[in-house]
Amino acid sequence: MATSSASTGVTRTPAEVFATLREELRFGVDFLRRRLLRLSLLFVGLLLPLWGFAELADEVREGEPFPFDEPILRFAHSVAGDGLDRAAVFFSAVGYQYGVVPFDIALVLALAWRSRMREGMFAGIAIIGSALLNLSTKQLFARDRPSLWASIAPETTFSFPSGHAMGSATLAWVLLLLAWRTRWRWPVVASVAAFALMVAFSRVYLGVHYPSDILAGWTAASIWTVSIYVLVFRNGARPWRGASAVGS
């Protein structure tokens, strides 16, 4: 039995219809295979964090406490000791002004010096934009810092989202995305994950951030950095691949 298309009036046999469907299926599978990494990145690095940040921000805006915030803070304080005090102060310092910020500047300058314009533009926009976004978001939500105990390293600015968590996570995402297609992928994954976790722990341990501030910083960093990556490395462009001209 033959079938016909109402729009063209062309009669097609079942074999031809099956062949067309097979070609469309093959095209779809090939499309997903070639773009699986980017689609996974959009889902894991953008869509899920966007949902998470929206949930966190909505609760903070309404002034609702998170059930996990105070118990985690009190547990962190219960294990306090001289050794952990020193480690927390150290990671808190290198997690921002004495570590992350100088490294950010050195990274962008190094990429510019090597004439890696696209990579440098990605890193620069992601890092600078993240800092500006954090400052404006803090003012928008104006969440007070925790006050369960007197911190050994007190802060006076607003709490949500954590600037240390957001800055370290932004740098982690930048390094991860730049290194993903290189042989340094897994060493970078291990290093940046450990560093971001230690910075986050230090802020909770010192009692200057709620755990929800940390989660908000991580999700905001992911949303922003992945968005910039997709914007800069579009149309099949990849880090370290071919010419690095911005307009290419």
Short mmCIF file of C-alpha atoms in Angstrom, two decimals:
data_model
loop_
_atom_site.label_atom_id
_atom_site.label_comp_id
_atom_site.label_asym_id
_atom_site.label_seq_id
_atom_site.Cartn_x
_atom_site.Cartn_y
_atom_site.Cartn_z
CA MET A 1 0.00 0.00 0.00
CA ALA A 2 1.28 3.45 -0.86
CA THR A 3 0.78 6.61 1.17
CA SER A 4 0.53 10.16 -0.11
CA SER A 5 1.46 13.54 1.30
CA ALA A 6 -1.49 15.95 1.47
CA SER A 7 0.76 18.95 0.95
CA THR A 8 2.60 17.69 -2.14
CA GLY A 9 0.33 15.03 -3.51
CA VAL A 10 3.37 12.71 -3.91
CA THR A 11 2.67 9.05 -3.29
CA ARG A 12 5.22 7.28 -1.06
CA THR A 13 5.62 3.58 -0.43
CA PRO A 14 5.97 2.18 3.11
CA ALA A 15 9.62 1.41 2.33
CA GLU A 16 10.26 5.06 1.46
CA VAL A 17 8.49 6.27 4.61
CA PHE A 18 10.55 3.84 6.70
CA ALA A 19 13.77 4.98 5.02
CA THR A 20 12.91 8.63 5.74
CA LEU A 21 12.18 7.87 9.39
CA ARG A 22 15.43 5.94 9.67
CA GLU A 23 17.40 8.85 8.24
CA GLU A 24 15.71 11.29 10.62
CA LEU A 25 16.45 9.00 13.57
CA ARG A 26 20.06 8.64 12.45
CA PHE A 27 20.35 12.42 12.17
CA GLY A 28 18.87 12.88 15.64
CA VAL A 29 21.22 10.34 17.22
CA ASP A 30 24.22 11.88 15.49
CA PHE A 31 23.14 15.38 16.54
CA LEU A 32 22.85 14.31 20.19
CA ARG A 33 26.14 12.40 20.06
CA ARG A 34 28.06 15.36 18.69
CA ARG A 35 26.45 17.78 21.16
CA LEU A 36 26.10 15.52 24.18
CA LEU A 37 28.84 17.29 26.12
CA ARG A 38 27.35 20.73 25.54
CA LEU A 39 23.82 19.56 26.32
CA SER A 40 25.06 17.91 29.52
CA LEU A 41 26.88 21.12 30.43
CA LEU A 42 23.73 23.18 29.93
CA PHE A 43 21.70 20.81 32.09
CA VAL A 44 24.21 20.27 34.92
CA GLY A 45 25.88 23.66 34.88
CA LEU A 46 22.98 25.95 33.98
CA LEU A 47 19.45 24.56 34.29
CA LEU A 48 19.83 22.68 37.59
CA PRO A 49 21.75 25.53 39.29
CA LEU A 50 19.20 28.03 37.97
CA TRP A 51 16.41 26.05 39.62
CA GLY A 52 18.44 25.73 42.82
CA PHE A 53 19.29 29.42 43.05
CA ALA A 54 15.67 30.38 42.37
CA GLU A 55 14.51 28.17 45.25
CA LEU A 56 17.13 29.57 47.62
CA ALA A 57 16.50 33.18 46.63
CA ASP A 58 12.75 32.81 47.04
CA GLU A 59 13.11 31.54 50.61
CA VAL A 60 15.60 34.26 51.53
CA ARG A 61 13.38 36.95 50.03
CA GLU A 62 10.46 35.72 52.13
CA GLY A 63 12.64 35.55 55.25
CA GLU A 64 12.09 31.83 55.68
CA PRO A 65 14.87 29.98 57.58
CA PHE A 66 16.42 26.90 56.02
CA PRO A 67 16.15 23.86 58.32
CA PHE A 68 19.72 22.78 57.60
CA ASP A 69 21.45 26.11 58.21
CA GLU A 70 21.63 26.29 61.99
CA PRO A 71 22.36 22.58 62.64
CA ILE A 72 25.31 22.62 60.22
CA LEU A 73 26.64 25.85 61.71
CA ARG A 74 26.40 24.48 65.25
CA PHE A 75 28.08 21.23 64.23
CA ALA A 76 30.95 23.15 62.61
CA HIS A 77 31.38 25.19 65.78
CA SER A 78 31.27 22.08 67.97
CA VAL A 79 34.42 20.68 66.35
CA ALA A 80 36.36 23.94 66.69
CA GLY A 81 39.96 23.79 67.77
CA ASP A 82 43.25 25.61 67.31
CA GLY A 83 44.27 23.57 64.28
CA LEU A 84 40.95 24.03 62.51
CA ASP A 85 40.94 27.71 63.47
CA ARG A 86 44.23 28.23 61.65
CA ALA A 87 43.13 26.17 58.64
CA ALA A 88 39.82 28.03 58.36
CA VAL A 89 41.47 31.45 58.56
CA PHE A 90 44.03 30.36 55.94
CA PHE A 91 41.49 29.01 53.45
CA SER A 92 39.22 31.99 54.03
CA ALA A 93 42.11 34.31 53.16
CA VAL A 94 43.30 32.42 50.06
CA GLY A 95 39.68 31.88 49.03
CA TYR A 96 39.41 35.55 48.15
CA GLN A 97 41.78 38.50 48.47
CA TYR A 98 45.07 36.64 49.05
CA GLY A 99 44.57 33.75 46.66
CA VAL A 100 41.65 33.74 44.26
CA VAL A 101 41.85 37.42 43.26
CA PRO A 102 45.63 37.41 42.47
CA PHE A 103 45.25 34.10 40.63
CA ASP A 104 42.33 35.48 38.61
CA ILE A 105 44.42 38.47 37.52
CA ALA A 106 47.43 36.29 36.69
CA LEU A 107 45.28 33.88 34.66
CA VAL A 108 43.72 36.60 32.50
CA LEU A 109 47.11 38.29 31.95
CA ALA A 110 48.75 34.96 31.06
CA LEU A 111 46.06 34.17 28.49
CA ALA A 112 46.42 37.65 27.00
CA TRP A 113 50.22 37.30 26.89
CA ARG A 114 49.84 34.01 25.00
CA SER A 115 47.41 35.71 22.59
CA ARG A 116 44.60 33.36 23.57
CA MET A 117 42.02 36.07 23.09
CA ARG A 118 38.88 33.93 23.21
CA GLU A 119 40.04 32.04 26.31
CA GLY A 120 41.12 35.28 27.96
CA MET A 121 37.85 36.99 27.17
CA PHE A 122 35.91 34.06 28.63
CA ALA A 123 37.97 34.08 31.83
CA GLY A 124 37.89 37.86 32.21
CA ILE A 125 34.15 38.28 31.66
CA ALA A 126 33.32 35.30 33.89
CA ILE A 127 35.54 36.47 36.76
CA ILE A 128 34.79 40.20 36.69
CA GLY A 129 31.09 39.66 36.00
CA SER A 130 30.84 37.19 38.86
CA ALA A 131 32.30 39.70 41.32
CA LEU A 132 29.94 42.45 40.18
CA LEU A 133 26.97 40.10 40.24
CA ASN A 134 27.81 39.03 43.77
CA LEU A 135 28.08 42.59 45.04
CA SER A 136 24.75 43.61 43.50
CA THR A 137 22.97 40.46 44.68
CA LYS A 138 24.16 40.99 48.25
CA GLN A 139 22.63 44.47 48.20
CA LEU A 140 19.42 43.16 46.67
CA PHE A 141 18.76 40.53 49.34
CA ALA A 142 20.50 42.31 52.25
CA ARG A 143 20.65 39.17 54.36
CA ASP A 144 22.34 39.56 57.74
CA ARG A 145 25.27 37.37 58.69
CA PRO A 146 24.81 34.52 61.17
CA SER A 147 25.18 35.58 64.79
CA LEU A 148 25.25 32.29 66.69
CA TRP A 149 28.69 33.05 68.19
CA ALA A 150 31.45 35.64 68.02
CA SER A 151 33.56 34.80 64.97
CA ILE A 152 37.37 34.89 65.11
CA ALA A 153 37.25 36.50 61.64
CA PRO A 154 34.09 38.64 61.60
CA GLU A 155 32.54 40.19 58.50
CA THR A 156 30.37 43.29 58.20
CA THR A 157 28.89 43.01 54.70
CA PHE A 158 25.70 41.17 53.75
CA SER A 159 25.64 37.41 53.63
CA PHE A 160 23.70 36.14 50.58
CA PRO A 161 25.24 34.81 48.41
CA SER A 162 28.73 34.03 49.72
CA GLY A 163 31.36 36.00 47.81
CA HIS A 164 34.09 33.52 48.76
CA ALA A 165 32.00 30.57 47.55
CA MET A 166 31.00 32.37 44.37
CA GLY A 167 34.51 33.61 43.56
CA SER A 168 36.21 30.26 44.17
CA ALA A 169 33.49 28.39 42.25
CA THR A 170 33.74 30.80 39.33
CA LEU A 171 37.49 30.24 39.13
CA ALA A 172 36.92 26.48 39.45
CA TRP A 173 34.44 26.50 36.55
CA VAL A 174 36.76 28.63 34.40
CA LEU A 175 39.71 26.28 34.94
CA LEU A 176 37.56 23.19 34.50
CA LEU A 177 36.01 24.35 31.23
CA LEU A 178 39.36 25.46 29.84
CA ALA A 179 41.03 22.18 30.82
CA TRP A 180 38.21 19.77 29.99
CA ARG A 181 39.53 18.70 26.59
CA THR A 182 43.14 18.47 27.74
CA ARG A 183 45.11 15.80 29.58
CA TRP A 184 44.88 17.96 32.71
CA ARG A 185 41.12 17.41 33.03
CA TRP A 186 41.01 15.13 36.06
CA PRO A 187 43.85 16.75 38.05
CA VAL A 188 42.04 20.08 37.60
CA VAL A 189 38.70 18.56 38.64
CA ALA A 190 40.21 17.15 41.82
CA SER A 191 42.12 20.32 42.66
CA VAL A 192 39.35 22.86 42.11
CA ALA A 193 36.73 20.71 43.83
CA ALA A 194 38.90 20.27 46.92
CA PHE A 195 39.76 23.97 47.01
CA ALA A 196 36.15 25.15 46.62
CA LEU A 197 35.01 22.77 49.36
CA MET A 198 37.72 23.93 51.77
CA VAL A 199 36.88 27.59 51.14
CA ALA A 200 33.19 26.86 51.72
CA PHE A 201 33.92 24.93 54.91
CA SER A 202 36.07 27.77 56.23
CA ARG A 203 33.25 30.29 55.86
CA VAL A 204 30.74 28.09 57.68
CA TYR A 205 33.29 27.10 60.33
CA LEU A 206 34.08 30.76 61.02
CA GLY A 207 30.35 31.41 61.44
CA VAL A 208 30.20 34.17 58.84
CA HIS A 209 27.97 32.38 56.33
CA TYR A 210 24.96 30.15 56.38
CA PRO A 211 25.31 26.93 54.34
CA SER A 212 22.51 28.28 52.13
CA ASP A 213 24.76 31.28 51.33
CA ILE A 214 27.38 28.83 50.13
CA LEU A 215 24.92 26.92 47.95
CA ALA A 216 23.67 30.19 46.46
CA GLY A 217 27.24 31.27 45.68
CA TRP A 218 28.00 27.98 43.97
CA THR A 219 24.81 27.95 41.90
CA ALA A 220 25.17 31.60 40.87
CA ALA A 221 28.78 31.01 39.83
CA SER A 222 27.75 27.99 37.77
CA ILE A 223 24.90 29.82 36.03
CA TRP A 224 27.03 32.84 35.18
CA THR A 225 30.22 31.04 34.11
CA VAL A 226 28.54 28.39 32.00
CA SER A 227 26.41 31.05 30.29
CA ILE A 228 29.52 33.05 29.39
CA TYR A 229 31.26 29.90 28.14
CA VAL A 230 28.36 29.02 25.85
CA LEU A 231 28.27 32.61 24.58
CA VAL A 232 32.02 32.86 23.89
CA PHE A 233 32.59 29.34 22.58
CA ARG A 234 29.69 29.12 20.18
CA ASN A 235 29.36 27.67 16.66
CA GLY A 236 31.63 24.73 17.44
CA ALA A 237 34.49 26.76 18.90
CA ARG A 238 36.51 25.11 21.66
CA PRO A 239 39.26 26.25 24.02
CA TRP A 240 42.79 25.86 22.61
CA ARG A 241 41.44 24.84 19.21
CA GLY A 242 42.85 26.60 16.15
CA ALA A 243 42.99 30.38 15.94
CA SER A 244 41.95 32.25 19.05
CA ALA A 245 40.53 35.36 17.37
CA VAL A 246 37.41 36.57 19.12
CA GLY A 247 35.44 37.03 15.95
CA SER A 248 36.31 33.67 14.43
#
